[in-house]
């Protein structure tokens, strides 16, 4: 393991404290507000069972994927597909609620990443490289979406720390430790496992000629590798067995599956090959970070040439190659065979490309600091011409474009990219101004630091986690629902249903998030909307009794004629089935809006789904 004592502790700890301070400021709303969480954390509502095993006696959401172990009467919930992740949260549940633990997990993972990055850069170059790499990583990590962010608290957020540790140990030729990281990858987040396995495997290939190679079969390298892969494979087979939907190909090809369409719950292609589950990046915010890093990487290549490429450790190149291999393999299995056995293609490239670009820019930043001012001085006319031409082009386009509103995304795009560049250059001013005489240096540094922080937080705020932020009315509903019996089952407004299991710790029939998790949802979601717009109390009562629903949460806006006319009730393919259930010209005298509520807040009403409340009201 890395010891802080060998890493110039004062310098390393300073970097860690600065990074944690920036994190506490940038993530303040998310960290201190229970209801602001990454959307996908709602998938882990079941972790509330760690502190109360009586919760969710009927679970319509996780019909598979969880395993239960009875230990002297205690029903332990296991999460085989990410066994280590679930186990860590179980241990933490003895001290803290899982929602808060997920929020503050970044305060554990960030120092871990910084220690290994600092040590890696210091061993490859010097302490300036270590500081540069660590701070650049912190900035772009804080500006990352939940797809790769270690601040999400999700198991996917552990992939970056795992890969950083793996790259460090492999670059230091500490094969036992690298092999242990392979096992940990399989234990925590299985898309990280094939990346580490391939990366380790590539390190065993010794090229003797462009077309000739040999394998390094040194037992000290091979033995730890096979042991770790074997142990991890046992865990992964168990996890995939508990999640047969990953292994079994779909009956309907994914390219024809409405669930993966643009109007579906999980679009496969948004702007191929860039965005979507089958794209290189999962979200648009990921590519913004990539573009900013790519711009600086291009300048670095211009300044340092091939030497810049040589500064990346071989382990980094192995990992990049592994990412592309897994992207192609996953794309073929998902799109070609409609199987998720290798999960989704973007899960590999979005993490590997992010880490590789951070390594490239961070390890070469000292050269950038030294050579960039001179390069700017030499190229000043061309640089001025470029920015003037860009500004004039945008101004002309704004003046002659038929719809100026369409230019707003483009202007935002240039603004946010510029903000990322200004932040990196502003932070570098501490190096460039070191020779400036006092007191001018102090004044300039204070000004540039203030500007850098303001622009940097603007960049982070626009690109980072984007947690859900329930309205005050939704929060009131969550608080009220949490006071109802533990065996209560709710159906209703899909957005509110997504939050009830997490915040209220009560069961729901379906929700807005990943409705496809229950294969029967194609039946009961249309039946719910049929009941919601029913005129007969018996239709509603039959629905509730069929699925043991005890309460309905209504969004009164969904009874507005304009909403009904749009006929956009839910995602596809459910929406098409809903329309089949409803009359082509739905009536406006629905029953549910007339049923007395037991609680209301804003547009939301909670009603009991019982014969007393429904038939008695009629």
Coordinates of C-alpha atoms in Angstrom, one line a residue:
X1 CA 0.0 0.0 0.0
X2 CA 1.0 3.6 -0.5
X3 CA 2.2 5.3 2.6
X4 CA 1.7 9.0 3.1
X5 CA 5.0 9.3 4.9
X6 CA 6.9 8.7 1.7
X7 CA 5.0 11.3 -0.3
X8 CA 6.2 14.6 1.3
X9 CA 3.2 14.5 3.7
X10 CA 2.9 18.3 4.1
X11 CA 2.6 18.8 0.3
X12 CA 0.3 15.9 -0.3
X13 CA -1.9 16.8 2.7
X14 CA -2.1 20.3 1.4
X15 CA -3.4 19.1 -2.0
X16 CA -5.9 16.8 -0.2
X17 CA -7.2 19.6 2.0
X18 CA -7.5 22.0 -0.9
X19 CA -9.4 19.3 -2.9
X20 CA -11.7 18.5 0.0
X21 CA -12.4 22.2 0.6
X22 CA -13.3 22.7 -3.1
X23 CA -15.5 19.6 -2.8
X24 CA -17.4 20.9 0.2
X25 CA -18.1 24.2 -1.5
X26 CA -19.0 22.8 -5.0
X27 CA -21.2 20.0 -3.6
X28 CA -22.7 21.9 -0.7
X29 CA -26.4 21.7 -1.7
X30 CA -26.0 18.0 -2.6
X31 CA -24.1 17.1 0.6
X32 CA -26.3 18.7 3.1
X33 CA -29.8 18.2 1.6
X34 CA -31.1 14.7 2.1
X35 CA -33.4 15.0 -0.9
X36 CA -30.7 16.1 -3.4
X37 CA -29.3 12.8 -4.7
X38 CA -28.2 11.5 -8.1
X39 CA -31.2 10.1 -9.8
X40 CA -29.9 6.5 -10.0
X41 CA -29.4 6.4 -6.2
X42 CA -33.2 5.7 -6.1
X43 CA -32.3 2.2 -7.3
X44 CA -30.8 1.5 -4.0
X45 CA -33.8 2.2 -1.8
X46 CA -33.7 -1.4 -0.6
X47 CA -30.6 -0.6 1.4
X48 CA -33.0 0.8 4.0
X49 CA -33.5 -2.9 4.9
X50 CA -30.0 -2.9 6.5
X51 CA -31.5 -0.9 9.4
X52 CA -35.0 -2.2 9.2
X53 CA -35.6 -5.7 7.8
X54 CA -39.4 -5.2 7.9
X55 CA -39.4 -2.7 5.0
X56 CA -40.7 -3.6 1.6
X57 CA -42.5 -6.8 2.4
X58 CA -43.8 -6.6 -1.2
X59 CA -41.3 -5.3 -3.7
X60 CA -42.5 -4.8 -7.3
X61 CA -39.3 -3.0 -8.4
X62 CA -36.5 -5.4 -7.6
X63 CA -38.1 -8.7 -8.6
X64 CA -34.7 -10.2 -9.2
X65 CA -31.1 -9.2 -8.6
X66 CA -31.1 -9.4 -4.8
X67 CA -30.4 -12.4 -2.6
X68 CA -31.5 -12.9 1.0
X69 CA -29.6 -14.6 3.8
X70 CA -31.1 -15.5 7.1
X71 CA -28.6 -15.1 9.9
X72 CA -30.1 -16.0 13.3
X73 CA -33.4 -14.4 12.3
X74 CA -31.8 -11.4 10.7
X75 CA -32.7 -11.2 7.0
X76 CA -29.6 -9.8 5.3
X77 CA -30.1 -8.4 1.8
X78 CA -27.2 -9.2 -0.6
X79 CA -26.4 -7.5 -3.9
X80 CA -24.5 -10.1 -5.9
X81 CA -23.8 -8.1 -9.0
X82 CA -21.8 -5.6 -6.9
X83 CA -21.3 -7.6 -3.8
X84 CA -18.5 -5.5 -2.3
X85 CA -20.5 -2.3 -2.8
X86 CA -23.5 -3.7 -0.9
X87 CA -21.3 -5.1 1.8
X88 CA -19.6 -1.7 2.4
X89 CA -23.0 0.0 2.8
X90 CA -24.2 -2.8 5.1
X91 CA -21.2 -2.2 7.4
X92 CA -21.8 1.6 7.2
X93 CA -25.4 1.1 8.1
X94 CA -24.4 0.4 11.7
X95 CA -23.3 4.0 12.0
X96 CA -25.1 6.1 9.4
X97 CA -28.1 6.0 7.0
X98 CA -27.2 4.8 3.6
X99 CA -28.3 8.0 1.8
X100 CA -25.9 10.1 3.9
X101 CA -23.1 7.6 3.5
X102 CA -23.5 7.7 -0.3
X103 CA -23.3 11.5 -0.2
X104 CA -20.1 11.6 1.9
X105 CA -18.4 8.6 0.2
X106 CA -16.5 11.1 -1.9
X107 CA -14.6 12.3 1.2
X108 CA -13.1 8.8 1.3
X109 CA -12.6 8.1 -2.4
X110 CA -11.2 11.5 -3.3
X111 CA -8.2 11.4 -0.9
X112 CA -7.6 7.8 -2.0
X113 CA -7.4 8.8 -5.6
X114 CA -5.2 11.8 -4.8
X115 CA -2.7 9.7 -2.9
X116 CA -2.2 7.2 -5.7
X117 CA -2.2 9.9 -8.4
X118 CA 0.3 12.0 -6.5
X119 CA 2.6 9.0 -6.0
X120 CA 2.2 7.9 -9.6
X121 CA 3.2 11.3 -11.0
X122 CA 6.0 11.7 -8.5
X123 CA 7.5 8.4 -9.4
X124 CA 7.2 9.1 -13.2
X125 CA 8.3 12.8 -13.1
X126 CA 8.4 15.2 -10.2
X127 CA 6.3 16.9 -7.5
X128 CA 5.1 19.6 -9.8
X129 CA 3.6 16.9 -12.0
X130 CA 2.1 15.3 -8.9
X131 CA 0.5 18.6 -7.8
X132 CA -0.7 19.3 -11.3
X133 CA -2.2 15.9 -11.9
X134 CA -3.9 15.9 -8.5
X135 CA -5.6 19.3 -8.8
X136 CA -6.6 18.8 -12.5
X137 CA -8.2 15.5 -11.5
X138 CA -10.1 17.2 -8.7
X139 CA -11.4 19.9 -10.9
X140 CA -12.7 17.6 -13.7
X141 CA -14.0 15.0 -11.2
X142 CA -16.1 17.7 -9.5
X143 CA -17.3 18.7 -12.9
X144 CA -18.3 15.2 -14.0
X145 CA -21.8 13.8 -14.3
X146 CA -22.9 10.8 -12.3
X147 CA -21.8 8.5 -15.1
X148 CA -18.1 8.7 -13.8
X149 CA -18.2 11.0 -10.8
X150 CA -16.9 9.6 -7.5
X151 CA -19.3 11.9 -5.8
X152 CA -22.4 10.0 -7.0
X153 CA -22.2 7.4 -4.2
X154 CA -23.1 4.8 -6.9
X155 CA -21.1 1.7 -7.6
X156 CA -20.1 3.1 -11.0
X157 CA -18.4 5.9 -9.2
X158 CA -15.9 3.4 -7.8
X159 CA -14.6 2.5 -11.3
X160 CA -12.2 5.5 -11.4
X161 CA -10.6 4.9 -8.0
X162 CA -10.2 1.2 -9.0
X163 CA -8.6 2.0 -12.3
X164 CA -6.3 4.6 -10.7
X165 CA -5.1 2.1 -8.1
X166 CA -4.7 -0.5 -10.8
X167 CA -2.6 1.8 -13.1
X168 CA -0.4 2.8 -10.2
X169 CA 0.5 -0.8 -9.2
X170 CA 0.9 -2.1 -12.7
X171 CA 3.1 0.8 -13.7
X172 CA 5.2 0.1 -10.6
X173 CA 5.3 -3.6 -11.5
X174 CA 3.7 -4.6 -8.3
X175 CA 1.8 -7.5 -9.8
X176 CA 0.4 -8.9 -6.6
X177 CA -1.2 -5.6 -5.7
X178 CA -2.4 -5.1 -9.3
X179 CA -4.0 -8.6 -9.1
X180 CA -5.7 -7.8 -5.9
X181 CA -7.2 -4.7 -7.7
X182 CA -8.6 -7.0 -10.4
X183 CA -10.4 -9.0 -7.7
X184 CA -11.7 -5.8 -6.1
X185 CA -13.0 -4.7 -9.5
X186 CA -15.1 -7.8 -9.8
X187 CA -16.3 -7.4 -6.3
X188 CA -17.4 -3.8 -6.6
X189 CA -18.2 -3.0 -10.2
X190 CA -18.0 -5.7 -12.8
X191 CA -17.4 -3.5 -15.9
X192 CA -14.1 -2.6 -14.3
X193 CA -13.2 -6.2 -14.1
X194 CA -12.6 -6.9 -17.8
X195 CA -10.8 -3.6 -18.2
X196 CA -8.3 -4.6 -15.4
X197 CA -8.0 -8.2 -16.8
X198 CA -7.2 -7.0 -20.3
X199 CA -4.9 -4.3 -19.0
X200 CA -2.9 -6.8 -17.0
X201 CA -2.9 -9.2 -19.9
X202 CA -1.5 -6.6 -22.3
X203 CA 1.3 -6.0 -19.8
X204 CA 2.4 -9.6 -20.3
X205 CA 2.8 -9.1 -24.1
X206 CA 6.4 -8.4 -25.1
X207 CA 6.7 -7.0 -28.6
X208 CA 9.9 -7.9 -30.4
X209 CA 8.9 -6.7 -33.8
X210 CA 5.8 -4.9 -35.2
X211 CA 4.3 -8.3 -36.1
X212 CA 6.0 -10.6 -33.5
X213 CA 5.5 -10.9 -29.8
X214 CA 6.0 -13.2 -26.9
X215 CA 4.2 -13.7 -23.7
X216 CA 5.9 -13.1 -20.3
X217 CA 5.0 -16.3 -18.4
X218 CA 6.9 -15.4 -15.2
X219 CA 5.1 -17.3 -12.4
X220 CA 5.4 -14.2 -10.2
X221 CA 3.2 -12.4 -12.7
X222 CA 1.0 -15.2 -13.9
X223 CA 0.1 -16.8 -10.5
X224 CA -1.4 -13.7 -8.8
X225 CA -3.3 -13.0 -12.1
X226 CA -5.0 -16.4 -12.3
X227 CA -5.8 -16.5 -8.6
X228 CA -7.5 -13.1 -8.6
X229 CA -9.4 -13.7 -11.9
X230 CA -10.6 -17.1 -10.6
X231 CA -11.8 -15.7 -7.3
X232 CA -13.5 -12.7 -9.0
X233 CA -15.1 -15.0 -11.6
X234 CA -16.8 -16.9 -8.8
X235 CA -18.4 -13.7 -7.5
X236 CA -19.3 -12.5 -11.0
X237 CA -20.9 -15.8 -12.0
X238 CA -23.0 -15.6 -8.8
X239 CA -24.0 -12.0 -9.6
X240 CA -24.9 -12.8 -13.2
X241 CA -26.9 -15.9 -12.0
X242 CA -28.9 -13.6 -9.8
X243 CA -29.4 -11.2 -12.7
X244 CA -30.3 -13.5 -15.6
X245 CA -31.6 -10.6 -17.6
X246 CA -28.0 -9.6 -18.2
X247 CA -27.1 -13.0 -19.7
X248 CA -30.3 -14.0 -21.6
X249 CA -30.7 -12.3 -25.0
X250 CA -33.9 -10.3 -25.4
X251 CA -36.6 -11.8 -27.6
X252 CA -37.0 -8.4 -29.3
X253 CA -33.8 -7.0 -30.8
X254 CA -32.6 -3.9 -29.0
X255 CA -32.6 -1.8 -32.1
X256 CA -36.4 -2.5 -32.4
X257 CA -37.1 -2.2 -28.7
X258 CA -39.1 0.9 -27.9
X259 CA -37.6 1.0 -24.5
X260 CA -34.2 1.8 -26.1
X261 CA -35.7 4.3 -28.6
X262 CA -35.3 8.1 -28.3
X263 CA -38.7 8.2 -26.5
X264 CA -37.9 5.2 -24.3
X265 CA -36.7 5.1 -20.8
X266 CA -33.0 4.3 -21.7
X267 CA -32.1 5.6 -25.2
X268 CA -29.5 3.4 -26.9
X269 CA -28.5 6.0 -29.5
X270 CA -28.9 9.7 -28.9
X271 CA -26.2 11.1 -31.3
X272 CA -24.2 8.0 -32.3
X273 CA -21.4 7.4 -31.8
X274 CA -21.1 10.0 -29.1
X275 CA -24.1 9.8 -26.8
X276 CA -26.4 7.1 -25.5
X277 CA -26.0 3.7 -23.8
X278 CA -24.2 2.4 -27.0
X279 CA -22.2 5.6 -27.5
X280 CA -18.7 6.5 -26.5
X281 CA -20.0 8.8 -23.8
X282 CA -23.2 8.4 -21.9
X283 CA -24.1 12.1 -21.5
X284 CA -23.4 15.4 -23.2
X285 CA -21.6 16.7 -20.1
X286 CA -19.0 14.0 -20.4
X287 CA -18.0 15.2 -23.8
X288 CA -17.6 18.8 -22.7
X289 CA -15.0 17.7 -20.2
X290 CA -13.4 15.7 -22.9
X291 CA -13.3 18.6 -25.3
X292 CA -11.6 20.9 -22.8
X293 CA -9.0 18.3 -22.0
X294 CA -8.6 17.5 -25.7
X295 CA -7.9 21.2 -26.5
X296 CA -5.1 21.4 -23.9
X297 CA -3.9 17.9 -25.0
X298 CA -3.6 19.3 -28.5
X299 CA -1.6 22.3 -27.3
X300 CA 0.6 20.1 -25.3
X301 CA 1.3 17.9 -28.3
X302 CA 2.2 21.0 -30.2
X303 CA 4.6 22.1 -27.5
X304 CA 6.2 18.8 -26.6
X305 CA 5.7 16.5 -29.5
X306 CA 5.9 12.8 -29.1
X307 CA 7.7 13.2 -25.8
X308 CA 4.3 14.1 -24.3
X309 CA 2.9 10.6 -25.4
X310 CA 5.9 8.9 -23.8
X311 CA 5.1 10.4 -20.4
X312 CA 2.0 8.3 -20.1
X313 CA 2.9 5.0 -18.3
X314 CA 2.5 1.9 -20.3
X315 CA -0.3 0.8 -17.9
X316 CA -2.3 3.8 -19.1
X317 CA -2.0 2.8 -22.7
X318 CA -2.9 -0.8 -21.8
X319 CA -6.1 0.5 -20.1
X320 CA -7.0 2.7 -23.1
X321 CA -6.7 -0.3 -25.4
X322 CA -8.7 -2.4 -23.0
X323 CA -11.5 0.2 -23.0
X324 CA -11.8 0.2 -26.8
X325 CA -11.7 -3.6 -26.9
X326 CA -14.5 -3.8 -24.4
X327 CA -16.5 -1.1 -26.2
X328 CA -16.4 -3.1 -29.4
X329 CA -17.2 -6.4 -27.7
X330 CA -20.1 -4.9 -25.7
X331 CA -21.5 -3.1 -28.7
X332 CA -21.5 -6.4 -30.7
X333 CA -23.2 -8.4 -27.9
X334 CA -25.7 -5.6 -27.1
X335 CA -26.7 -4.4 -30.6
X336 CA -25.9 -7.6 -32.5
X337 CA -27.1 -10.2 -30.1
X338 CA -29.4 -8.2 -27.8
X339 CA -27.6 -9.4 -24.8
X340 CA -26.3 -7.3 -21.8
X341 CA -23.8 -9.9 -20.7
X342 CA -21.1 -7.3 -21.2
X343 CA -23.4 -4.5 -20.0
X344 CA -23.5 -1.4 -22.1
X345 CA -20.7 -0.1 -24.3
X346 CA -20.5 3.4 -22.8
X347 CA -19.7 2.0 -19.4
X348 CA -16.2 1.2 -20.6
X349 CA -15.1 4.1 -22.8
X350 CA -16.5 7.0 -20.7
X351 CA -14.4 6.0 -17.7
X352 CA -11.2 4.9 -19.5
X353 CA -11.1 8.0 -21.8
X354 CA -11.7 10.3 -18.9
X355 CA -8.8 8.8 -16.9
X356 CA -6.4 8.7 -19.8
X357 CA -7.0 12.3 -20.7
X358 CA -6.5 13.4 -17.1
X359 CA -3.2 11.4 -17.0
X360 CA -2.0 12.9 -20.3
X361 CA -2.8 16.5 -19.5
X362 CA -1.7 16.2 -15.8
X363 CA 1.6 14.5 -16.4
X364 CA 2.5 17.0 -19.1
X365 CA 1.3 20.1 -17.3
X366 CA 4.8 21.2 -16.1
X367 CA 5.9 21.4 -19.8
X368 CA 2.8 23.3 -20.6
X369 CA 3.6 25.8 -17.7
X370 CA 7.1 26.3 -19.0
X371 CA 6.4 26.5 -22.8
X372 CA 2.9 28.0 -23.1
X373 CA 3.8 31.7 -22.4
X374 CA 6.5 31.7 -25.1
X375 CA 4.2 29.9 -27.6
X376 CA 1.5 32.4 -27.0
X377 CA 3.9 35.3 -27.5
X378 CA 5.1 33.8 -30.8
X379 CA 1.6 32.9 -32.0
X380 CA -0.2 36.0 -30.7
X381 CA -1.4 37.4 -34.1
X382 CA -2.9 34.0 -35.1
X383 CA -4.5 33.6 -31.7
X384 CA -6.0 37.0 -31.8
X385 CA -7.3 36.4 -35.3
X386 CA -8.9 33.1 -34.3
X387 CA -10.9 34.6 -31.4
X388 CA -11.9 37.7 -33.4
X389 CA -13.0 35.6 -36.3
X390 CA -15.0 33.3 -34.0
X391 CA -16.7 36.3 -32.3
X392 CA -17.5 37.9 -35.6
X393 CA -18.9 34.6 -37.0
X394 CA -21.2 34.2 -33.9
X395 CA -22.3 37.8 -34.1
X396 CA -23.2 37.5 -37.8
X397 CA -25.0 34.2 -37.3
X398 CA -26.9 35.8 -34.4
X399 CA -27.9 38.7 -36.7
X400 CA -29.0 36.7 -39.8
X401 CA -30.1 33.4 -38.3
X402 CA -33.9 32.9 -38.7
X403 CA -34.4 31.6 -35.1
X404 CA -31.9 33.1 -32.7
X405 CA -33.1 30.8 -30.0
X406 CA -31.4 27.9 -31.8
X407 CA -28.0 29.6 -31.3
X408 CA -28.3 29.7 -27.5
X409 CA -27.1 26.1 -27.1
X410 CA -24.1 26.9 -29.3
X411 CA -23.3 30.0 -27.4
X412 CA -23.6 28.1 -24.1
X413 CA -21.3 25.4 -25.5
X414 CA -18.5 27.9 -26.3
X415 CA -19.0 29.7 -23.0
X416 CA -18.7 26.5 -20.9
X417 CA -15.7 25.4 -22.9
X418 CA -14.1 28.8 -22.3
X419 CA -14.9 28.6 -18.6
X420 CA -13.0 25.3 -18.4
X421 CA -10.0 26.8 -20.2
X422 CA -10.0 29.9 -18.1
X423 CA -10.0 27.8 -14.9
X424 CA -7.0 25.8 -15.9
X425 CA -5.1 28.9 -17.1
X426 CA -6.1 30.8 -14.0
X427 CA -4.9 28.1 -11.7
X428 CA -1.6 28.1 -13.6
X429 CA -1.1 31.8 -12.8
X430 CA 0.4 30.8 -9.5
X431 CA 3.3 29.3 -11.4
X432 CA 3.6 32.0 -14.1
X433 CA 3.5 34.9 -11.6
X434 CA 6.1 33.5 -9.2
X435 CA 8.7 35.9 -10.6
X436 CA 6.5 39.0 -10.5
X437 CA 7.8 41.5 -7.9
X438 CA 5.9 42.3 -4.7
X439 CA 3.4 43.8 -4.0
X440 CA 2.1 43.6 -7.6
X441 CA 2.2 39.8 -7.4
X442 CA -0.1 39.6 -4.4
X443 CA -2.7 41.8 -5.9
X444 CA -2.7 40.0 -9.2
X445 CA -2.8 36.6 -7.5
X446 CA -5.8 37.6 -5.4
X447 CA -7.6 38.8 -8.4
X448 CA -6.8 35.8 -10.7
X449 CA -7.6 33.4 -7.8
X450 CA -11.0 35.0 -7.3
X451 CA -11.8 34.9 -11.0
X452 CA -10.6 31.3 -11.3
X453 CA -12.7 30.2 -8.4
X454 CA -15.8 32.0 -9.7
X455 CA -15.4 30.7 -13.3
X456 CA -14.4 27.2 -12.0
X457 CA -17.5 26.9 -9.9
X458 CA -19.6 28.1 -12.8
X459 CA -18.1 25.3 -14.9
X460 CA -18.6 22.7 -12.2
X461 CA -22.2 23.8 -11.4
X462 CA -23.2 23.4 -15.1
X463 CA -21.7 20.0 -15.6
X464 CA -21.5 18.1 -12.3
X465 CA -23.8 15.5 -10.7
X466 CA -27.1 17.2 -11.5
X467 CA -28.9 15.6 -8.5
X468 CA -32.7 15.5 -8.4
X469 CA -34.2 18.3 -6.3
X470 CA -37.8 17.5 -5.3
X471 CA -40.1 20.4 -5.0
X472 CA -41.4 21.5 -1.5
X473 CA -44.7 19.8 -2.4
X474 CA -43.0 16.5 -3.3
X475 CA -40.9 16.7 -0.1
X476 CA -44.1 17.1 1.9
X477 CA -45.6 14.0 0.2
X478 CA -42.5 12.0 1.0
X479 CA -42.6 13.0 4.6
X480 CA -46.3 12.2 5.0
X481 CA -46.0 8.8 3.2
X482 CA -43.2 7.8 5.6
X483 CA -45.7 8.0 8.5
X484 CA -48.0 5.4 6.9
X485 CA -47.7 1.6 7.6
X486 CA -44.6 -0.2 6.4
X487 CA -46.6 -2.6 4.3
X488 CA -48.4 0.2 2.4
X489 CA -48.1 0.0 -1.4
X490 CA -48.5 3.1 -3.6
X491 CA -49.3 3.8 -7.2
X492 CA -49.6 7.2 -8.9
X493 CA -47.6 10.0 -10.4
X494 CA -44.5 8.4 -11.8
X495 CA -42.0 11.0 -10.8
X496 CA -43.2 11.0 -7.1
X497 CA -43.2 7.2 -7.2
X498 CA -39.5 7.2 -8.0
X499 CA -38.7 9.0 -4.7
X500 CA -41.1 7.2 -2.3
X501 CA -39.0 4.0 -1.9
X502 CA -35.8 6.0 -1.2
X503 CA -37.1 8.9 0.9
X504 CA -40.3 7.4 2.5
X505 CA -39.1 3.8 2.6
X506 CA -42.4 2.5 1.3
X507 CA -43.2 0.2 -1.6
X508 CA -44.5 1.3 -5.0
X509 CA -46.1 -0.6 -7.9
X510 CA -44.0 1.3 -10.5
X511 CA -42.0 4.4 -11.0
X512 CA -40.5 6.8 -13.6
X513 CA -37.0 5.4 -13.1
X514 CA -36.2 2.1 -15.0
X515 CA -39.9 0.9 -15.2
X516 CA -38.7 -2.0 -17.3
X517 CA -37.1 -3.6 -14.2
X518 CA -40.3 -5.6 -13.7
X519 CA -41.3 -7.4 -16.9
X520 CA -45.0 -7.3 -15.8
X521 CA -44.9 -3.5 -15.9
X522 CA -46.1 -3.6 -19.5
X523 CA -49.4 -4.9 -18.0
X524 CA -49.9 -3.1 -14.7
X525 CA -48.7 0.4 -15.8
X526 CA -51.4 0.7 -18.5
X527 CA -53.9 -0.8 -16.0
X528 CA -53.0 2.0 -13.5
X529 CA -53.7 4.7 -16.1
X530 CA -56.9 3.0 -17.0
X531 CA -57.9 3.2 -13.3
X532 CA -56.6 6.8 -12.9
X533 CA -59.0 8.0 -15.7
X534 CA -61.9 5.7 -14.8
X535 CA -65.4 6.9 -14.0
X536 CA -66.4 3.7 -12.2
X537 CA -65.1 3.1 -8.7
X538 CA -65.1 -0.7 -9.3
X539 CA -62.4 -0.3 -12.0
X540 CA -60.2 1.5 -9.5
X541 CA -60.9 -0.9 -6.7
X542 CA -60.3 -4.0 -8.8
X543 CA -56.9 -2.6 -9.8
X544 CA -55.9 -1.8 -6.2
X545 CA -57.0 -5.2 -5.0
X546 CA -55.3 -7.0 -7.8
X547 CA -51.9 -5.5 -7.0
X548 CA -52.5 -4.9 -3.2
X549 CA -52.2 -1.1 -3.7
X550 CA -53.3 0.7 -0.5
X551 CA -52.9 4.3 -1.6
X552 CA -52.8 6.4 -4.7
X553 CA -50.7 9.6 -5.1
X554 CA -52.4 11.8 -7.7
X555 CA -50.9 14.7 -9.6
X556 CA -53.9 16.8 -10.4
X557 CA -52.1 18.3 -13.4
X558 CA -52.5 14.9 -15.1
X559 CA -56.3 15.5 -15.2
X560 CA -55.9 18.7 -17.1
X561 CA -57.5 18.5 -20.6
X562 CA -54.4 19.9 -22.2
X563 CA -52.3 17.1 -20.6
X564 CA -54.7 14.4 -21.7
X565 CA -54.9 15.8 -25.3
X566 CA -51.1 15.4 -25.7
X567 CA -51.4 11.7 -25.0
X568 CA -47.9 11.5 -23.6
X569 CA -48.6 9.6 -20.4
X570 CA -45.4 7.6 -20.1
X571 CA -42.4 6.2 -21.9
X572 CA -42.7 3.8 -24.8
X573 CA -43.7 1.0 -25.1
X574 CA -46.0 1.6 -22.2
X575 CA -47.5 4.7 -23.7
X576 CA -48.9 2.9 -26.7
X577 CA -50.4 0.3 -24.4
X578 CA -51.9 3.0 -22.2
X579 CA -53.6 4.6 -25.2
X580 CA -55.2 1.3 -26.1
X581 CA -56.7 1.2 -22.6
X582 CA -58.1 4.7 -22.8
X583 CA -61.0 6.0 -24.8
X584 CA -60.0 7.9 -28.0
X585 CA -61.8 10.9 -26.5
X586 CA -61.4 10.5 -22.7
X587 CA -64.2 12.0 -20.6
X588 CA -63.4 14.8 -18.2
X589 CA -65.7 13.7 -15.4
X590 CA -63.1 11.3 -13.7
X591 CA -63.8 9.8 -10.3
X592 CA -60.5 10.1 -8.6
X593 CA -60.4 14.0 -8.4
X594 CA -63.6 13.8 -6.4
X595 CA -62.4 11.3 -3.8
X596 CA -61.5 13.0 -0.5
X597 CA -57.7 13.0 0.2
X598 CA -56.0 12.0 3.4
X599 CA -53.2 14.5 2.6
X600 CA -52.5 17.1 -0.1
X601 CA -49.7 19.4 -1.0
X602 CA -49.7 21.6 -4.1
X603 CA -50.9 19.5 -7.0
X604 CA -50.4 16.2 -5.2
X605 CA -53.1 14.3 -3.3
X606 CA -52.9 11.1 -1.4
X607 CA -56.0 9.0 -1.2
X608 CA -56.8 5.6 0.2
X609 CA -57.7 3.0 -2.3
X610 CA -60.5 1.2 -0.5
X611 CA -64.1 0.5 -0.9
X612 CA -64.9 3.0 1.8
X613 CA -63.2 5.9 0.1
X614 CA -64.1 5.0 -3.5
X615 CA -67.5 3.4 -3.5
X616 CA -68.7 5.3 -0.5
X617 CA -67.7 8.6 -2.2
X618 CA -69.6 7.5 -5.3

